[in-house]
mmCIF file of C-alpha atoms in Angstrom:
data_model
loop_
_atom_site.group_PDB
_atom_site.id
_atom_site.type_symbol
_atom_site.label_atom_id
_atom_site.label_comp_id
_atom_site.label_asym_id
_atom_site.label_seq_id
_atom_site.Cartn_x
_atom_site.Cartn_y
_atom_site.Cartn_z
ATOM 1 C CA MET A 1 110.574 122.155 31.576
ATOM 2 C CA PHE A 2 108.611 120.412 28.902
ATOM 3 C CA ARG A 3 105.803 122.340 29.448
ATOM 4 C CA HIS A 4 107.812 126.219 30.026
ATOM 5 C CA ARG A 5 110.743 125.713 27.309
ATOM 6 C CA PRO A 6 110.400 122.556 25.133
ATOM 7 C CA GLY A 7 112.723 123.472 22.879
ATOM 8 C CA LYS A 8 115.857 123.007 26.218
ATOM 9 C CA VAL A 9 114.649 119.388 26.742
ATOM 10 C CA PHE A 10 117.137 118.186 23.779
ATOM 11 C CA GLY A 11 120.386 120.241 25.218
ATOM 12 C CA ARG A 12 119.664 119.599 28.815
ATOM 13 C CA LEU A 13 119.172 115.198 28.031
ATOM 14 C CA VAL A 14 122.830 116.067 26.144
ATOM 15 C CA SER A 15 124.585 117.291 28.885
ATOM 16 C CA TRP A 16 123.147 115.107 30.953
ATOM 17 C CA ALA A 17 124.197 111.912 29.299
ATOM 18 C CA LEU A 18 127.465 113.183 27.151
ATOM 19 C CA ILE A 19 128.998 115.456 28.941
ATOM 20 C CA GLU A 20 128.210 115.790 32.923
ATOM 21 C CA GLY A 21 130.313 112.250 33.593
ATOM 22 C CA ARG A 22 128.879 109.881 37.181
ATOM 23 C CA PRO A 23 129.895 110.640 40.152
ATOM 24 C CA LEU A 24 131.842 107.702 42.622
ATOM 25 C CA THR A 25 127.981 108.167 44.320
ATOM 26 C CA THR A 26 125.388 107.888 41.680
ATOM 27 C CA GLY A 27 124.351 104.850 39.278
ATOM 28 C CA GLY A 28 125.365 104.521 35.393
ATOM 29 C CA ARG A 29 128.655 105.325 35.761
ATOM 30 C CA TRP A 30 130.112 103.048 32.805
ATOM 31 C CA ILE A 31 128.926 106.261 30.191
ATOM 32 C CA ASN A 32 132.272 107.725 31.727
ATOM 33 C CA PRO A 33 134.897 106.336 28.739
ATOM 34 C CA LEU A 34 132.740 107.196 26.179
ATOM 35 C CA VAL A 35 132.323 110.514 27.939
ATOM 36 C CA PHE A 36 136.122 111.694 28.086
ATOM 37 C CA GLY A 37 135.485 110.562 24.329
ATOM 38 C CA LEU A 38 133.148 112.654 23.293
ATOM 39 C CA TYR A 39 136.508 115.276 25.316
ATOM 40 C CA ARG A 40 138.720 114.383 22.495
ATOM 41 C CA ALA A 41 136.583 114.357 20.100
ATOM 42 C CA ALA A 42 135.286 117.368 21.268
ATOM 43 C CA GLN A 43 138.979 119.284 20.796
ATOM 44 C CA ALA A 44 139.097 118.711 16.444
ATOM 45 C CA ASN A 45 135.680 120.833 17.257
ATOM 46 C CA PRO A 46 135.631 125.490 15.776
ATOM 47 C CA ILE A 47 135.869 127.225 19.358
ATOM 48 C CA LYS A 48 132.483 129.607 19.226
ATOM 49 C CA GLU A 49 131.701 133.474 20.191
ATOM 50 C CA ASP A 50 131.184 133.715 24.236
ATOM 51 C CA SER A 51 132.810 129.933 25.140
ATOM 52 C CA ASP A 52 135.261 132.120 26.841
ATOM 53 C CA ARG A 53 132.621 133.972 28.430
ATOM 54 C CA PRO A 54 131.671 130.817 31.053
ATOM 55 C CA ILE A 55 129.354 131.401 33.911
ATOM 56 C CA TYR A 56 130.269 128.973 37.388
ATOM 57 C CA ILE A 57 127.637 128.717 39.805
ATOM 58 C CA ILE A 58 129.952 128.223 43.308
ATOM 59 C CA GLY A 59 129.871 128.109 47.051
ATOM 60 C CA THR A 60 129.072 124.532 48.685
ATOM 61 C CA GLY A 61 126.669 121.939 48.421
ATOM 62 C CA ARG A 62 122.542 122.214 49.639
ATOM 63 C CA SER A 63 123.169 125.591 49.518
ATOM 64 C CA GLY A 64 120.443 126.037 46.515
ATOM 65 C CA THR A 65 123.015 125.552 44.147
ATOM 66 C CA THR A 66 121.289 122.865 41.969
ATOM 67 C CA VAL A 67 117.873 125.262 42.092
ATOM 68 C CA LEU A 68 119.954 127.968 39.941
ATOM 69 C CA GLY A 69 121.201 126.001 37.585
ATOM 70 C CA THR A 70 117.914 124.609 37.199
ATOM 71 C CA LEU A 71 116.345 128.198 36.241
ATOM 72 C CA PHE A 72 119.510 128.935 34.220
ATOM 73 C CA ALA A 73 118.446 126.177 32.306
ATOM 74 C CA MET A 74 115.359 128.075 31.636
ATOM 75 C CA HIS A 75 117.741 131.317 30.097
ATOM 76 C CA MET A 76 116.707 130.902 26.665
ATOM 77 C CA ASP A 77 120.524 131.609 25.698
ATOM 78 C CA ALA A 78 121.954 129.313 28.214
ATOM 79 C CA VAL A 79 122.715 125.256 28.305
ATOM 80 C CA PHE A 80 123.665 124.573 31.846
ATOM 81 C CA LEU A 81 126.230 121.906 32.793
ATOM 82 C CA ASN A 82 125.207 120.265 36.470
ATOM 83 C CA GLU A 83 129.142 119.443 37.682
ATOM 84 C CA PRO A 84 130.528 119.040 35.255
ATOM 85 C CA LYS A 85 133.494 117.790 36.997
ATOM 86 C CA ALA A 86 135.189 114.840 34.655
ATOM 87 C CA LEU A 87 135.264 118.263 31.842
ATOM 88 C CA TRP A 88 138.521 119.410 35.010
ATOM 89 C CA HIS A 89 139.585 116.558 35.248
ATOM 90 C CA TYR A 90 140.118 115.872 32.497
ATOM 91 C CA VAL A 91 142.120 118.929 31.954
ATOM 92 C CA HIS A 92 143.629 118.744 35.232
ATOM 93 C CA GLY A 93 144.515 115.552 36.525
ATOM 94 C CA GLU A 94 144.770 116.319 40.332
ATOM 95 C CA GLU A 95 141.624 118.470 41.246
ATOM 96 C CA ASP A 96 139.827 115.191 41.534
ATOM 97 C CA ILE A 97 139.789 115.309 45.720
ATOM 98 C CA ILE A 98 136.371 113.462 45.497
ATOM 99 C CA GLY A 99 138.175 110.433 44.126
ATOM 100 C CA SER A 100 135.710 109.521 41.360
ATOM 101 C CA TYR A 101 137.471 109.307 37.951
ATOM 102 C CA SER A 102 141.567 108.939 39.689
ATOM 103 C CA GLU A 103 142.787 107.547 43.265
ATOM 104 C CA GLY A 104 145.971 109.460 42.292
ATOM 105 C CA GLU A 105 146.793 112.613 44.312
ATOM 106 C CA ALA A 106 144.177 115.442 43.996
ATOM 107 C CA ARG A 107 144.406 119.242 45.447
ATOM 108 C CA VAL A 108 141.678 121.192 46.514
ATOM 109 C CA ARG A 109 143.246 124.523 45.573
ATOM 110 C CA LEU A 110 144.833 125.093 42.005
ATOM 111 C CA GLY A 111 146.207 128.266 41.201
ATOM 112 C CA ALA A 112 146.578 130.997 38.735
ATOM 113 C CA GLU A 113 149.788 129.924 37.451
ATOM 114 C CA GLU A 114 148.740 126.341 36.822
ATOM 115 C CA ALA A 115 145.791 127.691 34.207
ATOM 116 C CA SER A 116 147.418 127.610 30.945
ATOM 117 C CA PRO A 117 145.752 128.325 26.938
ATOM 118 C CA THR A 118 145.782 124.844 26.183
ATOM 119 C CA MET A 119 143.868 123.722 28.958
ATOM 120 C CA ALA A 120 140.782 127.252 28.569
ATOM 121 C CA ARG A 121 140.529 126.059 24.510
ATOM 122 C CA ALA A 122 140.077 121.493 25.630
ATOM 123 C CA ILE A 123 137.232 123.105 28.297
ATOM 124 C CA ALA A 124 136.027 125.914 24.985
ATOM 125 C CA LYS A 125 136.058 122.931 23.096
ATOM 126 C CA VAL A 126 133.694 121.196 24.549
ATOM 127 C CA TYR A 127 132.087 124.572 26.301
ATOM 128 C CA SER A 128 131.303 125.295 22.539
ATOM 129 C CA TRP A 129 129.736 121.294 21.909
ATOM 130 C CA ALA A 130 127.523 122.174 24.232
ATOM 131 C CA MET A 131 126.823 125.315 23.254
ATOM 132 C CA ARG A 132 125.666 124.374 19.755
ATOM 133 C CA VAL A 133 123.759 120.665 20.355
ATOM 134 C CA ALA A 134 122.003 123.463 22.940
ATOM 135 C CA GLY A 135 121.645 125.914 20.141
ATOM 136 C CA ALA A 136 122.957 128.433 23.089
ATOM 137 C CA ARG A 137 125.198 131.324 23.544
ATOM 138 C CA ARG A 138 126.699 130.608 26.630
ATOM 139 C CA VAL A 139 127.292 127.781 29.716
ATOM 140 C CA VAL A 140 126.592 127.630 33.048
ATOM 141 C CA ASP A 141 129.166 125.109 34.804
ATOM 142 C CA LYS A 142 128.087 124.368 38.585
ATOM 143 C CA TYR A 143 130.708 123.235 39.950
ATOM 144 C CA PRO A 144 130.670 124.637 44.274
ATOM 145 C CA GLU A 145 134.487 123.030 45.093
ATOM 146 C CA LEU A 146 135.206 125.815 42.495
ATOM 147 C CA VAL A 147 134.704 129.065 45.353
ATOM 148 C CA PHE A 148 138.329 127.437 46.320
ATOM 149 C CA ARG A 149 139.662 127.664 42.703
ATOM 150 C CA MET A 150 139.085 131.063 41.548
ATOM 151 C CA PRO A 151 142.435 132.176 40.490
ATOM 152 C CA PHE A 152 142.733 129.041 39.326
ATOM 153 C CA VAL A 153 139.243 129.236 36.670
ATOM 154 C CA LEU A 154 139.770 133.167 36.014
ATOM 155 C CA GLY A 155 142.780 132.959 34.499
ATOM 156 C CA LEU A 156 141.896 130.266 32.346
ATOM 157 C CA PHE A 157 139.290 132.273 31.131
ATOM 158 C CA PRO A 158 139.363 136.422 32.835
ATOM 159 C CA LYS A 159 136.034 137.740 30.918
ATOM 160 C CA ALA A 160 134.126 134.513 33.363
ATOM 161 C CA LYS A 161 131.605 135.959 35.291
ATOM 162 C CA CYS A 162 130.630 133.568 39.170
ATOM 163 C CA VAL A 163 127.730 133.314 41.019
ATOM 164 C CA ALA A 164 128.204 132.694 44.702
ATOM 165 C CA ILE A 165 125.379 130.911 46.297
ATOM 166 C CA LEU A 166 125.368 131.351 50.007
ATOM 167 C CA ARG A 167 122.255 130.110 52.245
ATOM 168 C CA ASP A 168 122.213 129.736 56.193
ATOM 169 C CA GLY A 169 124.600 127.632 56.998
ATOM 170 C CA VAL A 170 121.857 125.312 60.014
ATOM 171 C CA ASP A 171 119.849 124.341 57.043
ATOM 172 C CA THR A 172 122.976 123.663 54.728
ATOM 173 C CA CYS A 173 124.587 121.247 57.201
ATOM 174 C CA SER A 174 121.710 119.255 57.799
ATOM 175 C CA SER A 175 120.540 119.226 54.063
ATOM 176 C CA VAL A 176 124.569 118.113 53.834
ATOM 177 C CA THR A 177 124.141 115.427 56.609
ATOM 178 C CA GLN A 178 120.268 114.043 55.418
ATOM 179 C CA TRP A 179 122.037 113.504 51.156
ATOM 180 C CA SER A 180 125.341 111.777 52.653
ATOM 181 C CA LYS A 181 123.274 109.845 55.226
ATOM 182 C CA ARG A 182 120.637 109.337 52.785
ATOM 183 C CA LYS A 183 122.943 108.032 49.079
ATOM 184 C CA GLY A 184 126.014 107.319 50.991
ATOM 185 C CA GLU A 185 126.818 103.920 50.475
ATOM 186 C CA VAL A 186 129.273 100.816 50.720
ATOM 187 C CA GLN A 187 130.768 99.701 47.167
ATOM 188 C CA GLY A 188 133.336 96.383 48.405
ATOM 189 C CA ALA A 189 135.461 98.066 51.593
ATOM 190 C CA GLU A 190 134.808 101.776 49.985
ATOM 191 C CA VAL A 191 132.729 104.321 51.585
ATOM 192 C CA HIS A 192 131.494 106.322 49.000
ATOM 193 C CA ASP A 193 129.301 109.175 49.834
ATOM 194 C CA TRP A 194 129.135 113.298 50.456
ATOM 195 C CA TRP A 195 133.192 113.161 51.109
ATOM 196 C CA GLY A 196 134.039 111.102 48.940
ATOM 197 C CA ARG A 197 136.018 107.670 48.345
ATOM 198 C CA ASP A 198 136.911 106.858 51.962
ATOM 199 C CA GLY A 199 135.939 110.617 53.264
ATOM 200 C CA ARG A 200 139.153 111.834 50.206
ATOM 201 C CA LYS A 201 137.080 114.899 50.619
ATOM 202 C CA TRP A 202 137.273 115.603 54.086
ATOM 203 C CA SER A 203 140.815 114.951 54.141
ATOM 204 C CA MET A 204 141.735 116.936 51.820
ATOM 205 C CA LEU A 205 139.344 119.775 53.438
ATOM 206 C CA VAL A 206 141.476 119.118 56.490
ATOM 207 C CA GLU A 207 144.335 118.792 55.287
ATOM 208 C CA GLN A 208 144.710 121.203 52.986
ATOM 209 C CA ILE A 209 142.652 123.981 54.051
ATOM 210 C CA VAL A 210 141.987 123.732 57.491
ATOM 211 C CA PRO A 211 145.674 124.925 58.667
ATOM 212 C CA ALA A 212 145.054 128.458 56.648
ATOM 213 C CA HIS A 213 142.382 129.322 59.339
ATOM 214 C CA GLU A 214 143.414 130.221 62.183
ATOM 215 C CA ASP A 215 140.841 129.161 64.256
ATOM 216 C CA LEU A 216 140.233 126.466 62.894
ATOM 217 C CA ALA A 217 144.079 124.396 62.530
ATOM 218 C CA PRO A 218 144.548 123.829 66.403
ATOM 219 C CA LEU A 219 141.832 121.106 66.300
ATOM 220 C CA LYS A 220 143.149 119.383 63.186
ATOM 221 C CA ASN A 221 144.050 116.018 64.424
ATOM 222 C CA GLN A 222 140.420 116.254 66.153
ATOM 223 C CA LEU A 223 139.417 116.620 62.997
ATOM 224 C CA LEU A 224 140.794 113.904 61.188
ATOM 225 C CA LYS A 225 139.672 111.721 63.398
ATOM 226 C CA CYS A 226 135.814 112.913 62.559
ATOM 227 C CA ASP A 227 133.246 110.739 61.075
ATOM 228 C CA ASP A 228 130.303 113.121 62.235
ATOM 229 C CA HIS A 229 128.280 113.965 59.418
ATOM 230 C CA ARG A 230 127.494 117.552 60.871
ATOM 231 C CA ASP A 231 130.905 118.603 62.294
ATOM 232 C CA ARG A 232 132.384 117.822 59.090
ATOM 233 C CA SER A 233 129.758 119.844 56.901
ATOM 234 C CA ALA A 234 130.699 122.657 59.401
ATOM 235 C CA VAL A 235 133.553 123.006 58.541
ATOM 236 C CA GLU A 236 132.736 122.406 54.639
ATOM 237 C CA TRP A 237 130.234 125.322 56.049
ATOM 238 C CA ILE A 238 132.486 127.722 57.477
ATOM 239 C CA VAL A 239 135.368 127.719 55.256
ATOM 240 C CA SER A 240 133.958 127.454 51.855
ATOM 241 C CA MET A 241 131.923 130.563 53.043
ATOM 242 C CA ARG A 242 134.803 132.078 53.659
ATOM 243 C CA ALA A 243 136.424 131.642 50.543
ATOM 244 C CA ALA A 244 133.253 132.521 48.408
ATOM 245 C CA MET A 245 133.370 136.468 50.678
ATOM 246 C CA ALA A 246 136.937 136.683 49.826
ATOM 247 C CA ALA A 247 136.559 136.237 46.476
ATOM 248 C CA GLY A 248 134.159 138.630 45.920
ATOM 249 C CA GLU A 249 136.912 140.656 47.344
ATOM 250 C CA GLN A 250 139.766 139.782 45.327
ATOM 251 C CA PHE A 251 137.689 139.763 42.385
ATOM 252 C CA PRO A 252 135.176 142.114 42.491
ATOM 253 C CA ASP A 253 134.145 142.036 38.657
ATOM 254 C CA ALA A 254 133.964 138.128 38.040
ATOM 255 C CA VAL A 255 132.129 137.105 42.088
ATOM 256 C CA GLN A 256 128.863 138.050 42.534
ATOM 257 C CA ALA A 257 126.874 136.168 46.043
ATOM 258 C CA ILE A 258 123.332 136.107 46.441
ATOM 259 C CA THR A 259 121.558 134.102 48.868
ATOM 260 C CA TYR A 260 119.636 130.981 48.837
ATOM 261 C CA GLU A 261 116.582 132.598 50.466
ATOM 262 C CA ASP A 262 116.967 135.988 48.412
ATOM 263 C CA LEU A 263 116.270 133.868 45.961
ATOM 264 C CA CYS A 264 113.189 132.026 46.730
ATOM 265 C CA ASN A 265 111.584 135.406 49.224
ATOM 266 C CA HIS A 266 112.369 136.981 46.480
ATOM 267 C CA PRO A 267 112.914 136.114 43.183
ATOM 268 C CA ASP A 268 112.973 139.108 40.794
ATOM 269 C CA GLN A 269 114.962 141.359 42.432
ATOM 270 C CA THR A 270 117.793 139.032 42.612
ATOM 271 C CA LEU A 271 117.725 137.873 38.742
ATOM 272 C CA ASP A 272 118.144 141.604 38.409
ATOM 273 C CA ARG A 273 121.094 140.876 39.952
ATOM 274 C CA ILE A 274 122.133 137.902 37.964
ATOM 275 C CA LEU A 275 121.116 139.195 34.851
ATOM 276 C CA ALA A 276 123.180 141.726 35.509
ATOM 277 C CA HIS A 277 126.612 140.487 36.296
ATOM 278 C CA THR A 278 125.922 137.665 33.844
ATOM 279 C CA GLY A 279 125.298 140.139 31.187
ATOM 280 C CA LEU A 280 122.175 137.222 29.498
ATOM 281 C CA ARG A 281 119.325 139.322 27.803
ATOM 282 C CA ASP A 282 116.238 139.622 30.063
ATOM 283 C CA ASP A 283 113.734 136.955 29.444
ATOM 284 C CA ALA A 284 110.128 136.405 30.573
ATOM 285 C CA LYS A 285 110.239 133.354 30.635
ATOM 286 C CA PHE A 286 112.790 132.323 32.971
ATOM 287 C CA ARG A 287 110.981 135.214 35.466
ATOM 288 C CA GLY A 288 108.138 133.064 35.002
ATOM 289 C CA TYR A 289 109.805 129.463 35.890
ATOM 290 C CA ALA A 290 111.457 131.047 38.797
ATOM 291 C CA ARG A 291 108.223 132.528 39.654
ATOM 292 C CA SER A 292 106.479 128.974 39.061
ATOM 293 C CA VAL A 293 109.088 126.762 41.404
ATOM 294 C CA LEU A 294 110.576 128.764 44.284
ATOM 295 C CA SER A 295 108.823 130.343 47.461
ATOM 296 C CA PRO A 296 109.931 130.730 50.556
ATOM 297 C CA ALA A 297 112.321 127.959 51.951
ATOM 298 C CA ALA A 298 111.549 125.862 55.699
ATOM 299 C CA PRO A 299 114.276 126.150 57.706
ATOM 300 C CA TYR A 300 116.263 123.553 59.497
ATOM 301 C CA GLY A 301 115.532 122.929 62.813
ATOM 302 C CA THR A 302 118.803 122.752 65.599
ATOM 303 C CA LEU A 303 122.800 121.704 64.810
ATOM 304 C CA ALA A 304 124.315 119.859 67.423
ATOM 305 C CA LEU A 305 128.049 120.408 67.265
ATOM 306 C CA MET A 306 131.442 119.022 68.636
ATOM 307 C CA PRO A 307 132.000 122.591 71.107
ATOM 308 C CA GLU A 308 134.824 123.443 70.432
ATOM 309 C CA LEU A 309 133.502 124.091 66.836
ATOM 310 C CA VAL A 310 129.914 126.110 68.252
ATOM 311 C CA GLU A 311 132.313 129.590 68.298
ATOM 312 C CA PRO A 312 133.692 129.542 64.750
ATOM 313 C CA PHE A 313 130.154 128.202 62.845
ATOM 314 C CA CYS A 314 127.570 131.078 65.565
ATOM 315 C CA GLN A 315 130.510 133.700 63.972
ATOM 316 C CA MET A 316 130.212 132.728 60.994
ATOM 317 C CA LEU A 317 126.043 132.823 60.823
ATOM 318 C CA VAL A 318 126.584 136.725 62.327
ATOM 319 C CA ALA A 319 129.620 138.052 59.596
ATOM 320 C CA MET A 320 126.929 136.471 56.985
ATOM 321 C CA GLY A 321 124.039 137.805 58.437
ATOM 322 C CA TYR A 322 122.512 135.488 59.879
ATOM 323 C CA GLY A 323 122.734 135.916 63.229
ATOM 324 C CA GLU A 324 119.285 134.828 64.432
ATOM 325 C CA SER A 325 120.059 131.161 64.024
ATOM 326 C CA VAL A 326 122.961 131.661 66.468
ATOM 327 C CA GLY A 327 120.548 130.547 69.178
ATOM 328 C CA ARG A 328 119.996 126.433 66.752
ATOM 329 C CA VAL A 329 122.847 125.924 67.833
ATOM 330 C CA SER A 330 124.620 123.800 70.280
ATOM 331 C CA ALA A 331 127.194 121.555 71.134
ATOM 332 C CA ARG A 332 127.339 118.015 70.895
ATOM 333 C CA THR A 333 127.314 116.079 74.874
ATOM 334 C CA ASP A 334 128.257 113.146 73.421
ATOM 335 C CA LYS A 335 132.072 111.550 72.738
#
């Protein structure tokens, strides 16, 4: 960013330091009271034009959402917010499924009936502050779990545009597994990792999302006891990808799906689709940066799952066009 578009650096640093908040799995959480204080202060500022036209990156973690967000950060008209979950917790007290900012009740799904003008104004005012600081015309908010909340999100911002980024499930799950093993840690008597505070996110996915899936619902009690990152990530990938596909069908004007593989292998064609969908202007430096950092991604190896998950996982691979990866999935024999 320093070399390609140095003028974007200040806005990105401010967004990182003062807007996004620090989640449970990172250091520097002492700054969160300051972040929430800034949200309150931002409510006194006027709303900027087009702050009600945010661009959301949705899907599931480790599927290329950060790569896509980094590209948006280079666009001349955009300011990128990398998972500002603190902001969403600020406006809705039951949305924190990780447990980064609250230990209270939370829900994975949020409906359109919960969206209010007051919430929309509160978010738009923070977006407006970010836009002013960065000299931007649009906000890009990356929050993969919003894939389960599209009615709520579009109830707040009917003119929002969403980009759902999809990735081969074997590679996604392998990446999640490595991330959680690498960054997970024990804090006192609690485990903090990909699955939140002591598996909070996992429990909510199983309790609140799994029962709606006929092929997964019979496994609910078994999954609640599951602590293998591979199995957990497989379930998360299945339900997230189904949610992304459903959102595209329900809100075709708002939600566009791309694949991580297309983004890496065919950046210009994929960026054409993204720009057309979001209404952002073409930008030579944005494209040049994408060409310089994107390259075909090397696939991970194989994925061994509990036997009961192999069939639904492989069926989802085929449904999404990743049938060639079925051969990389096997049933695990250990108990």
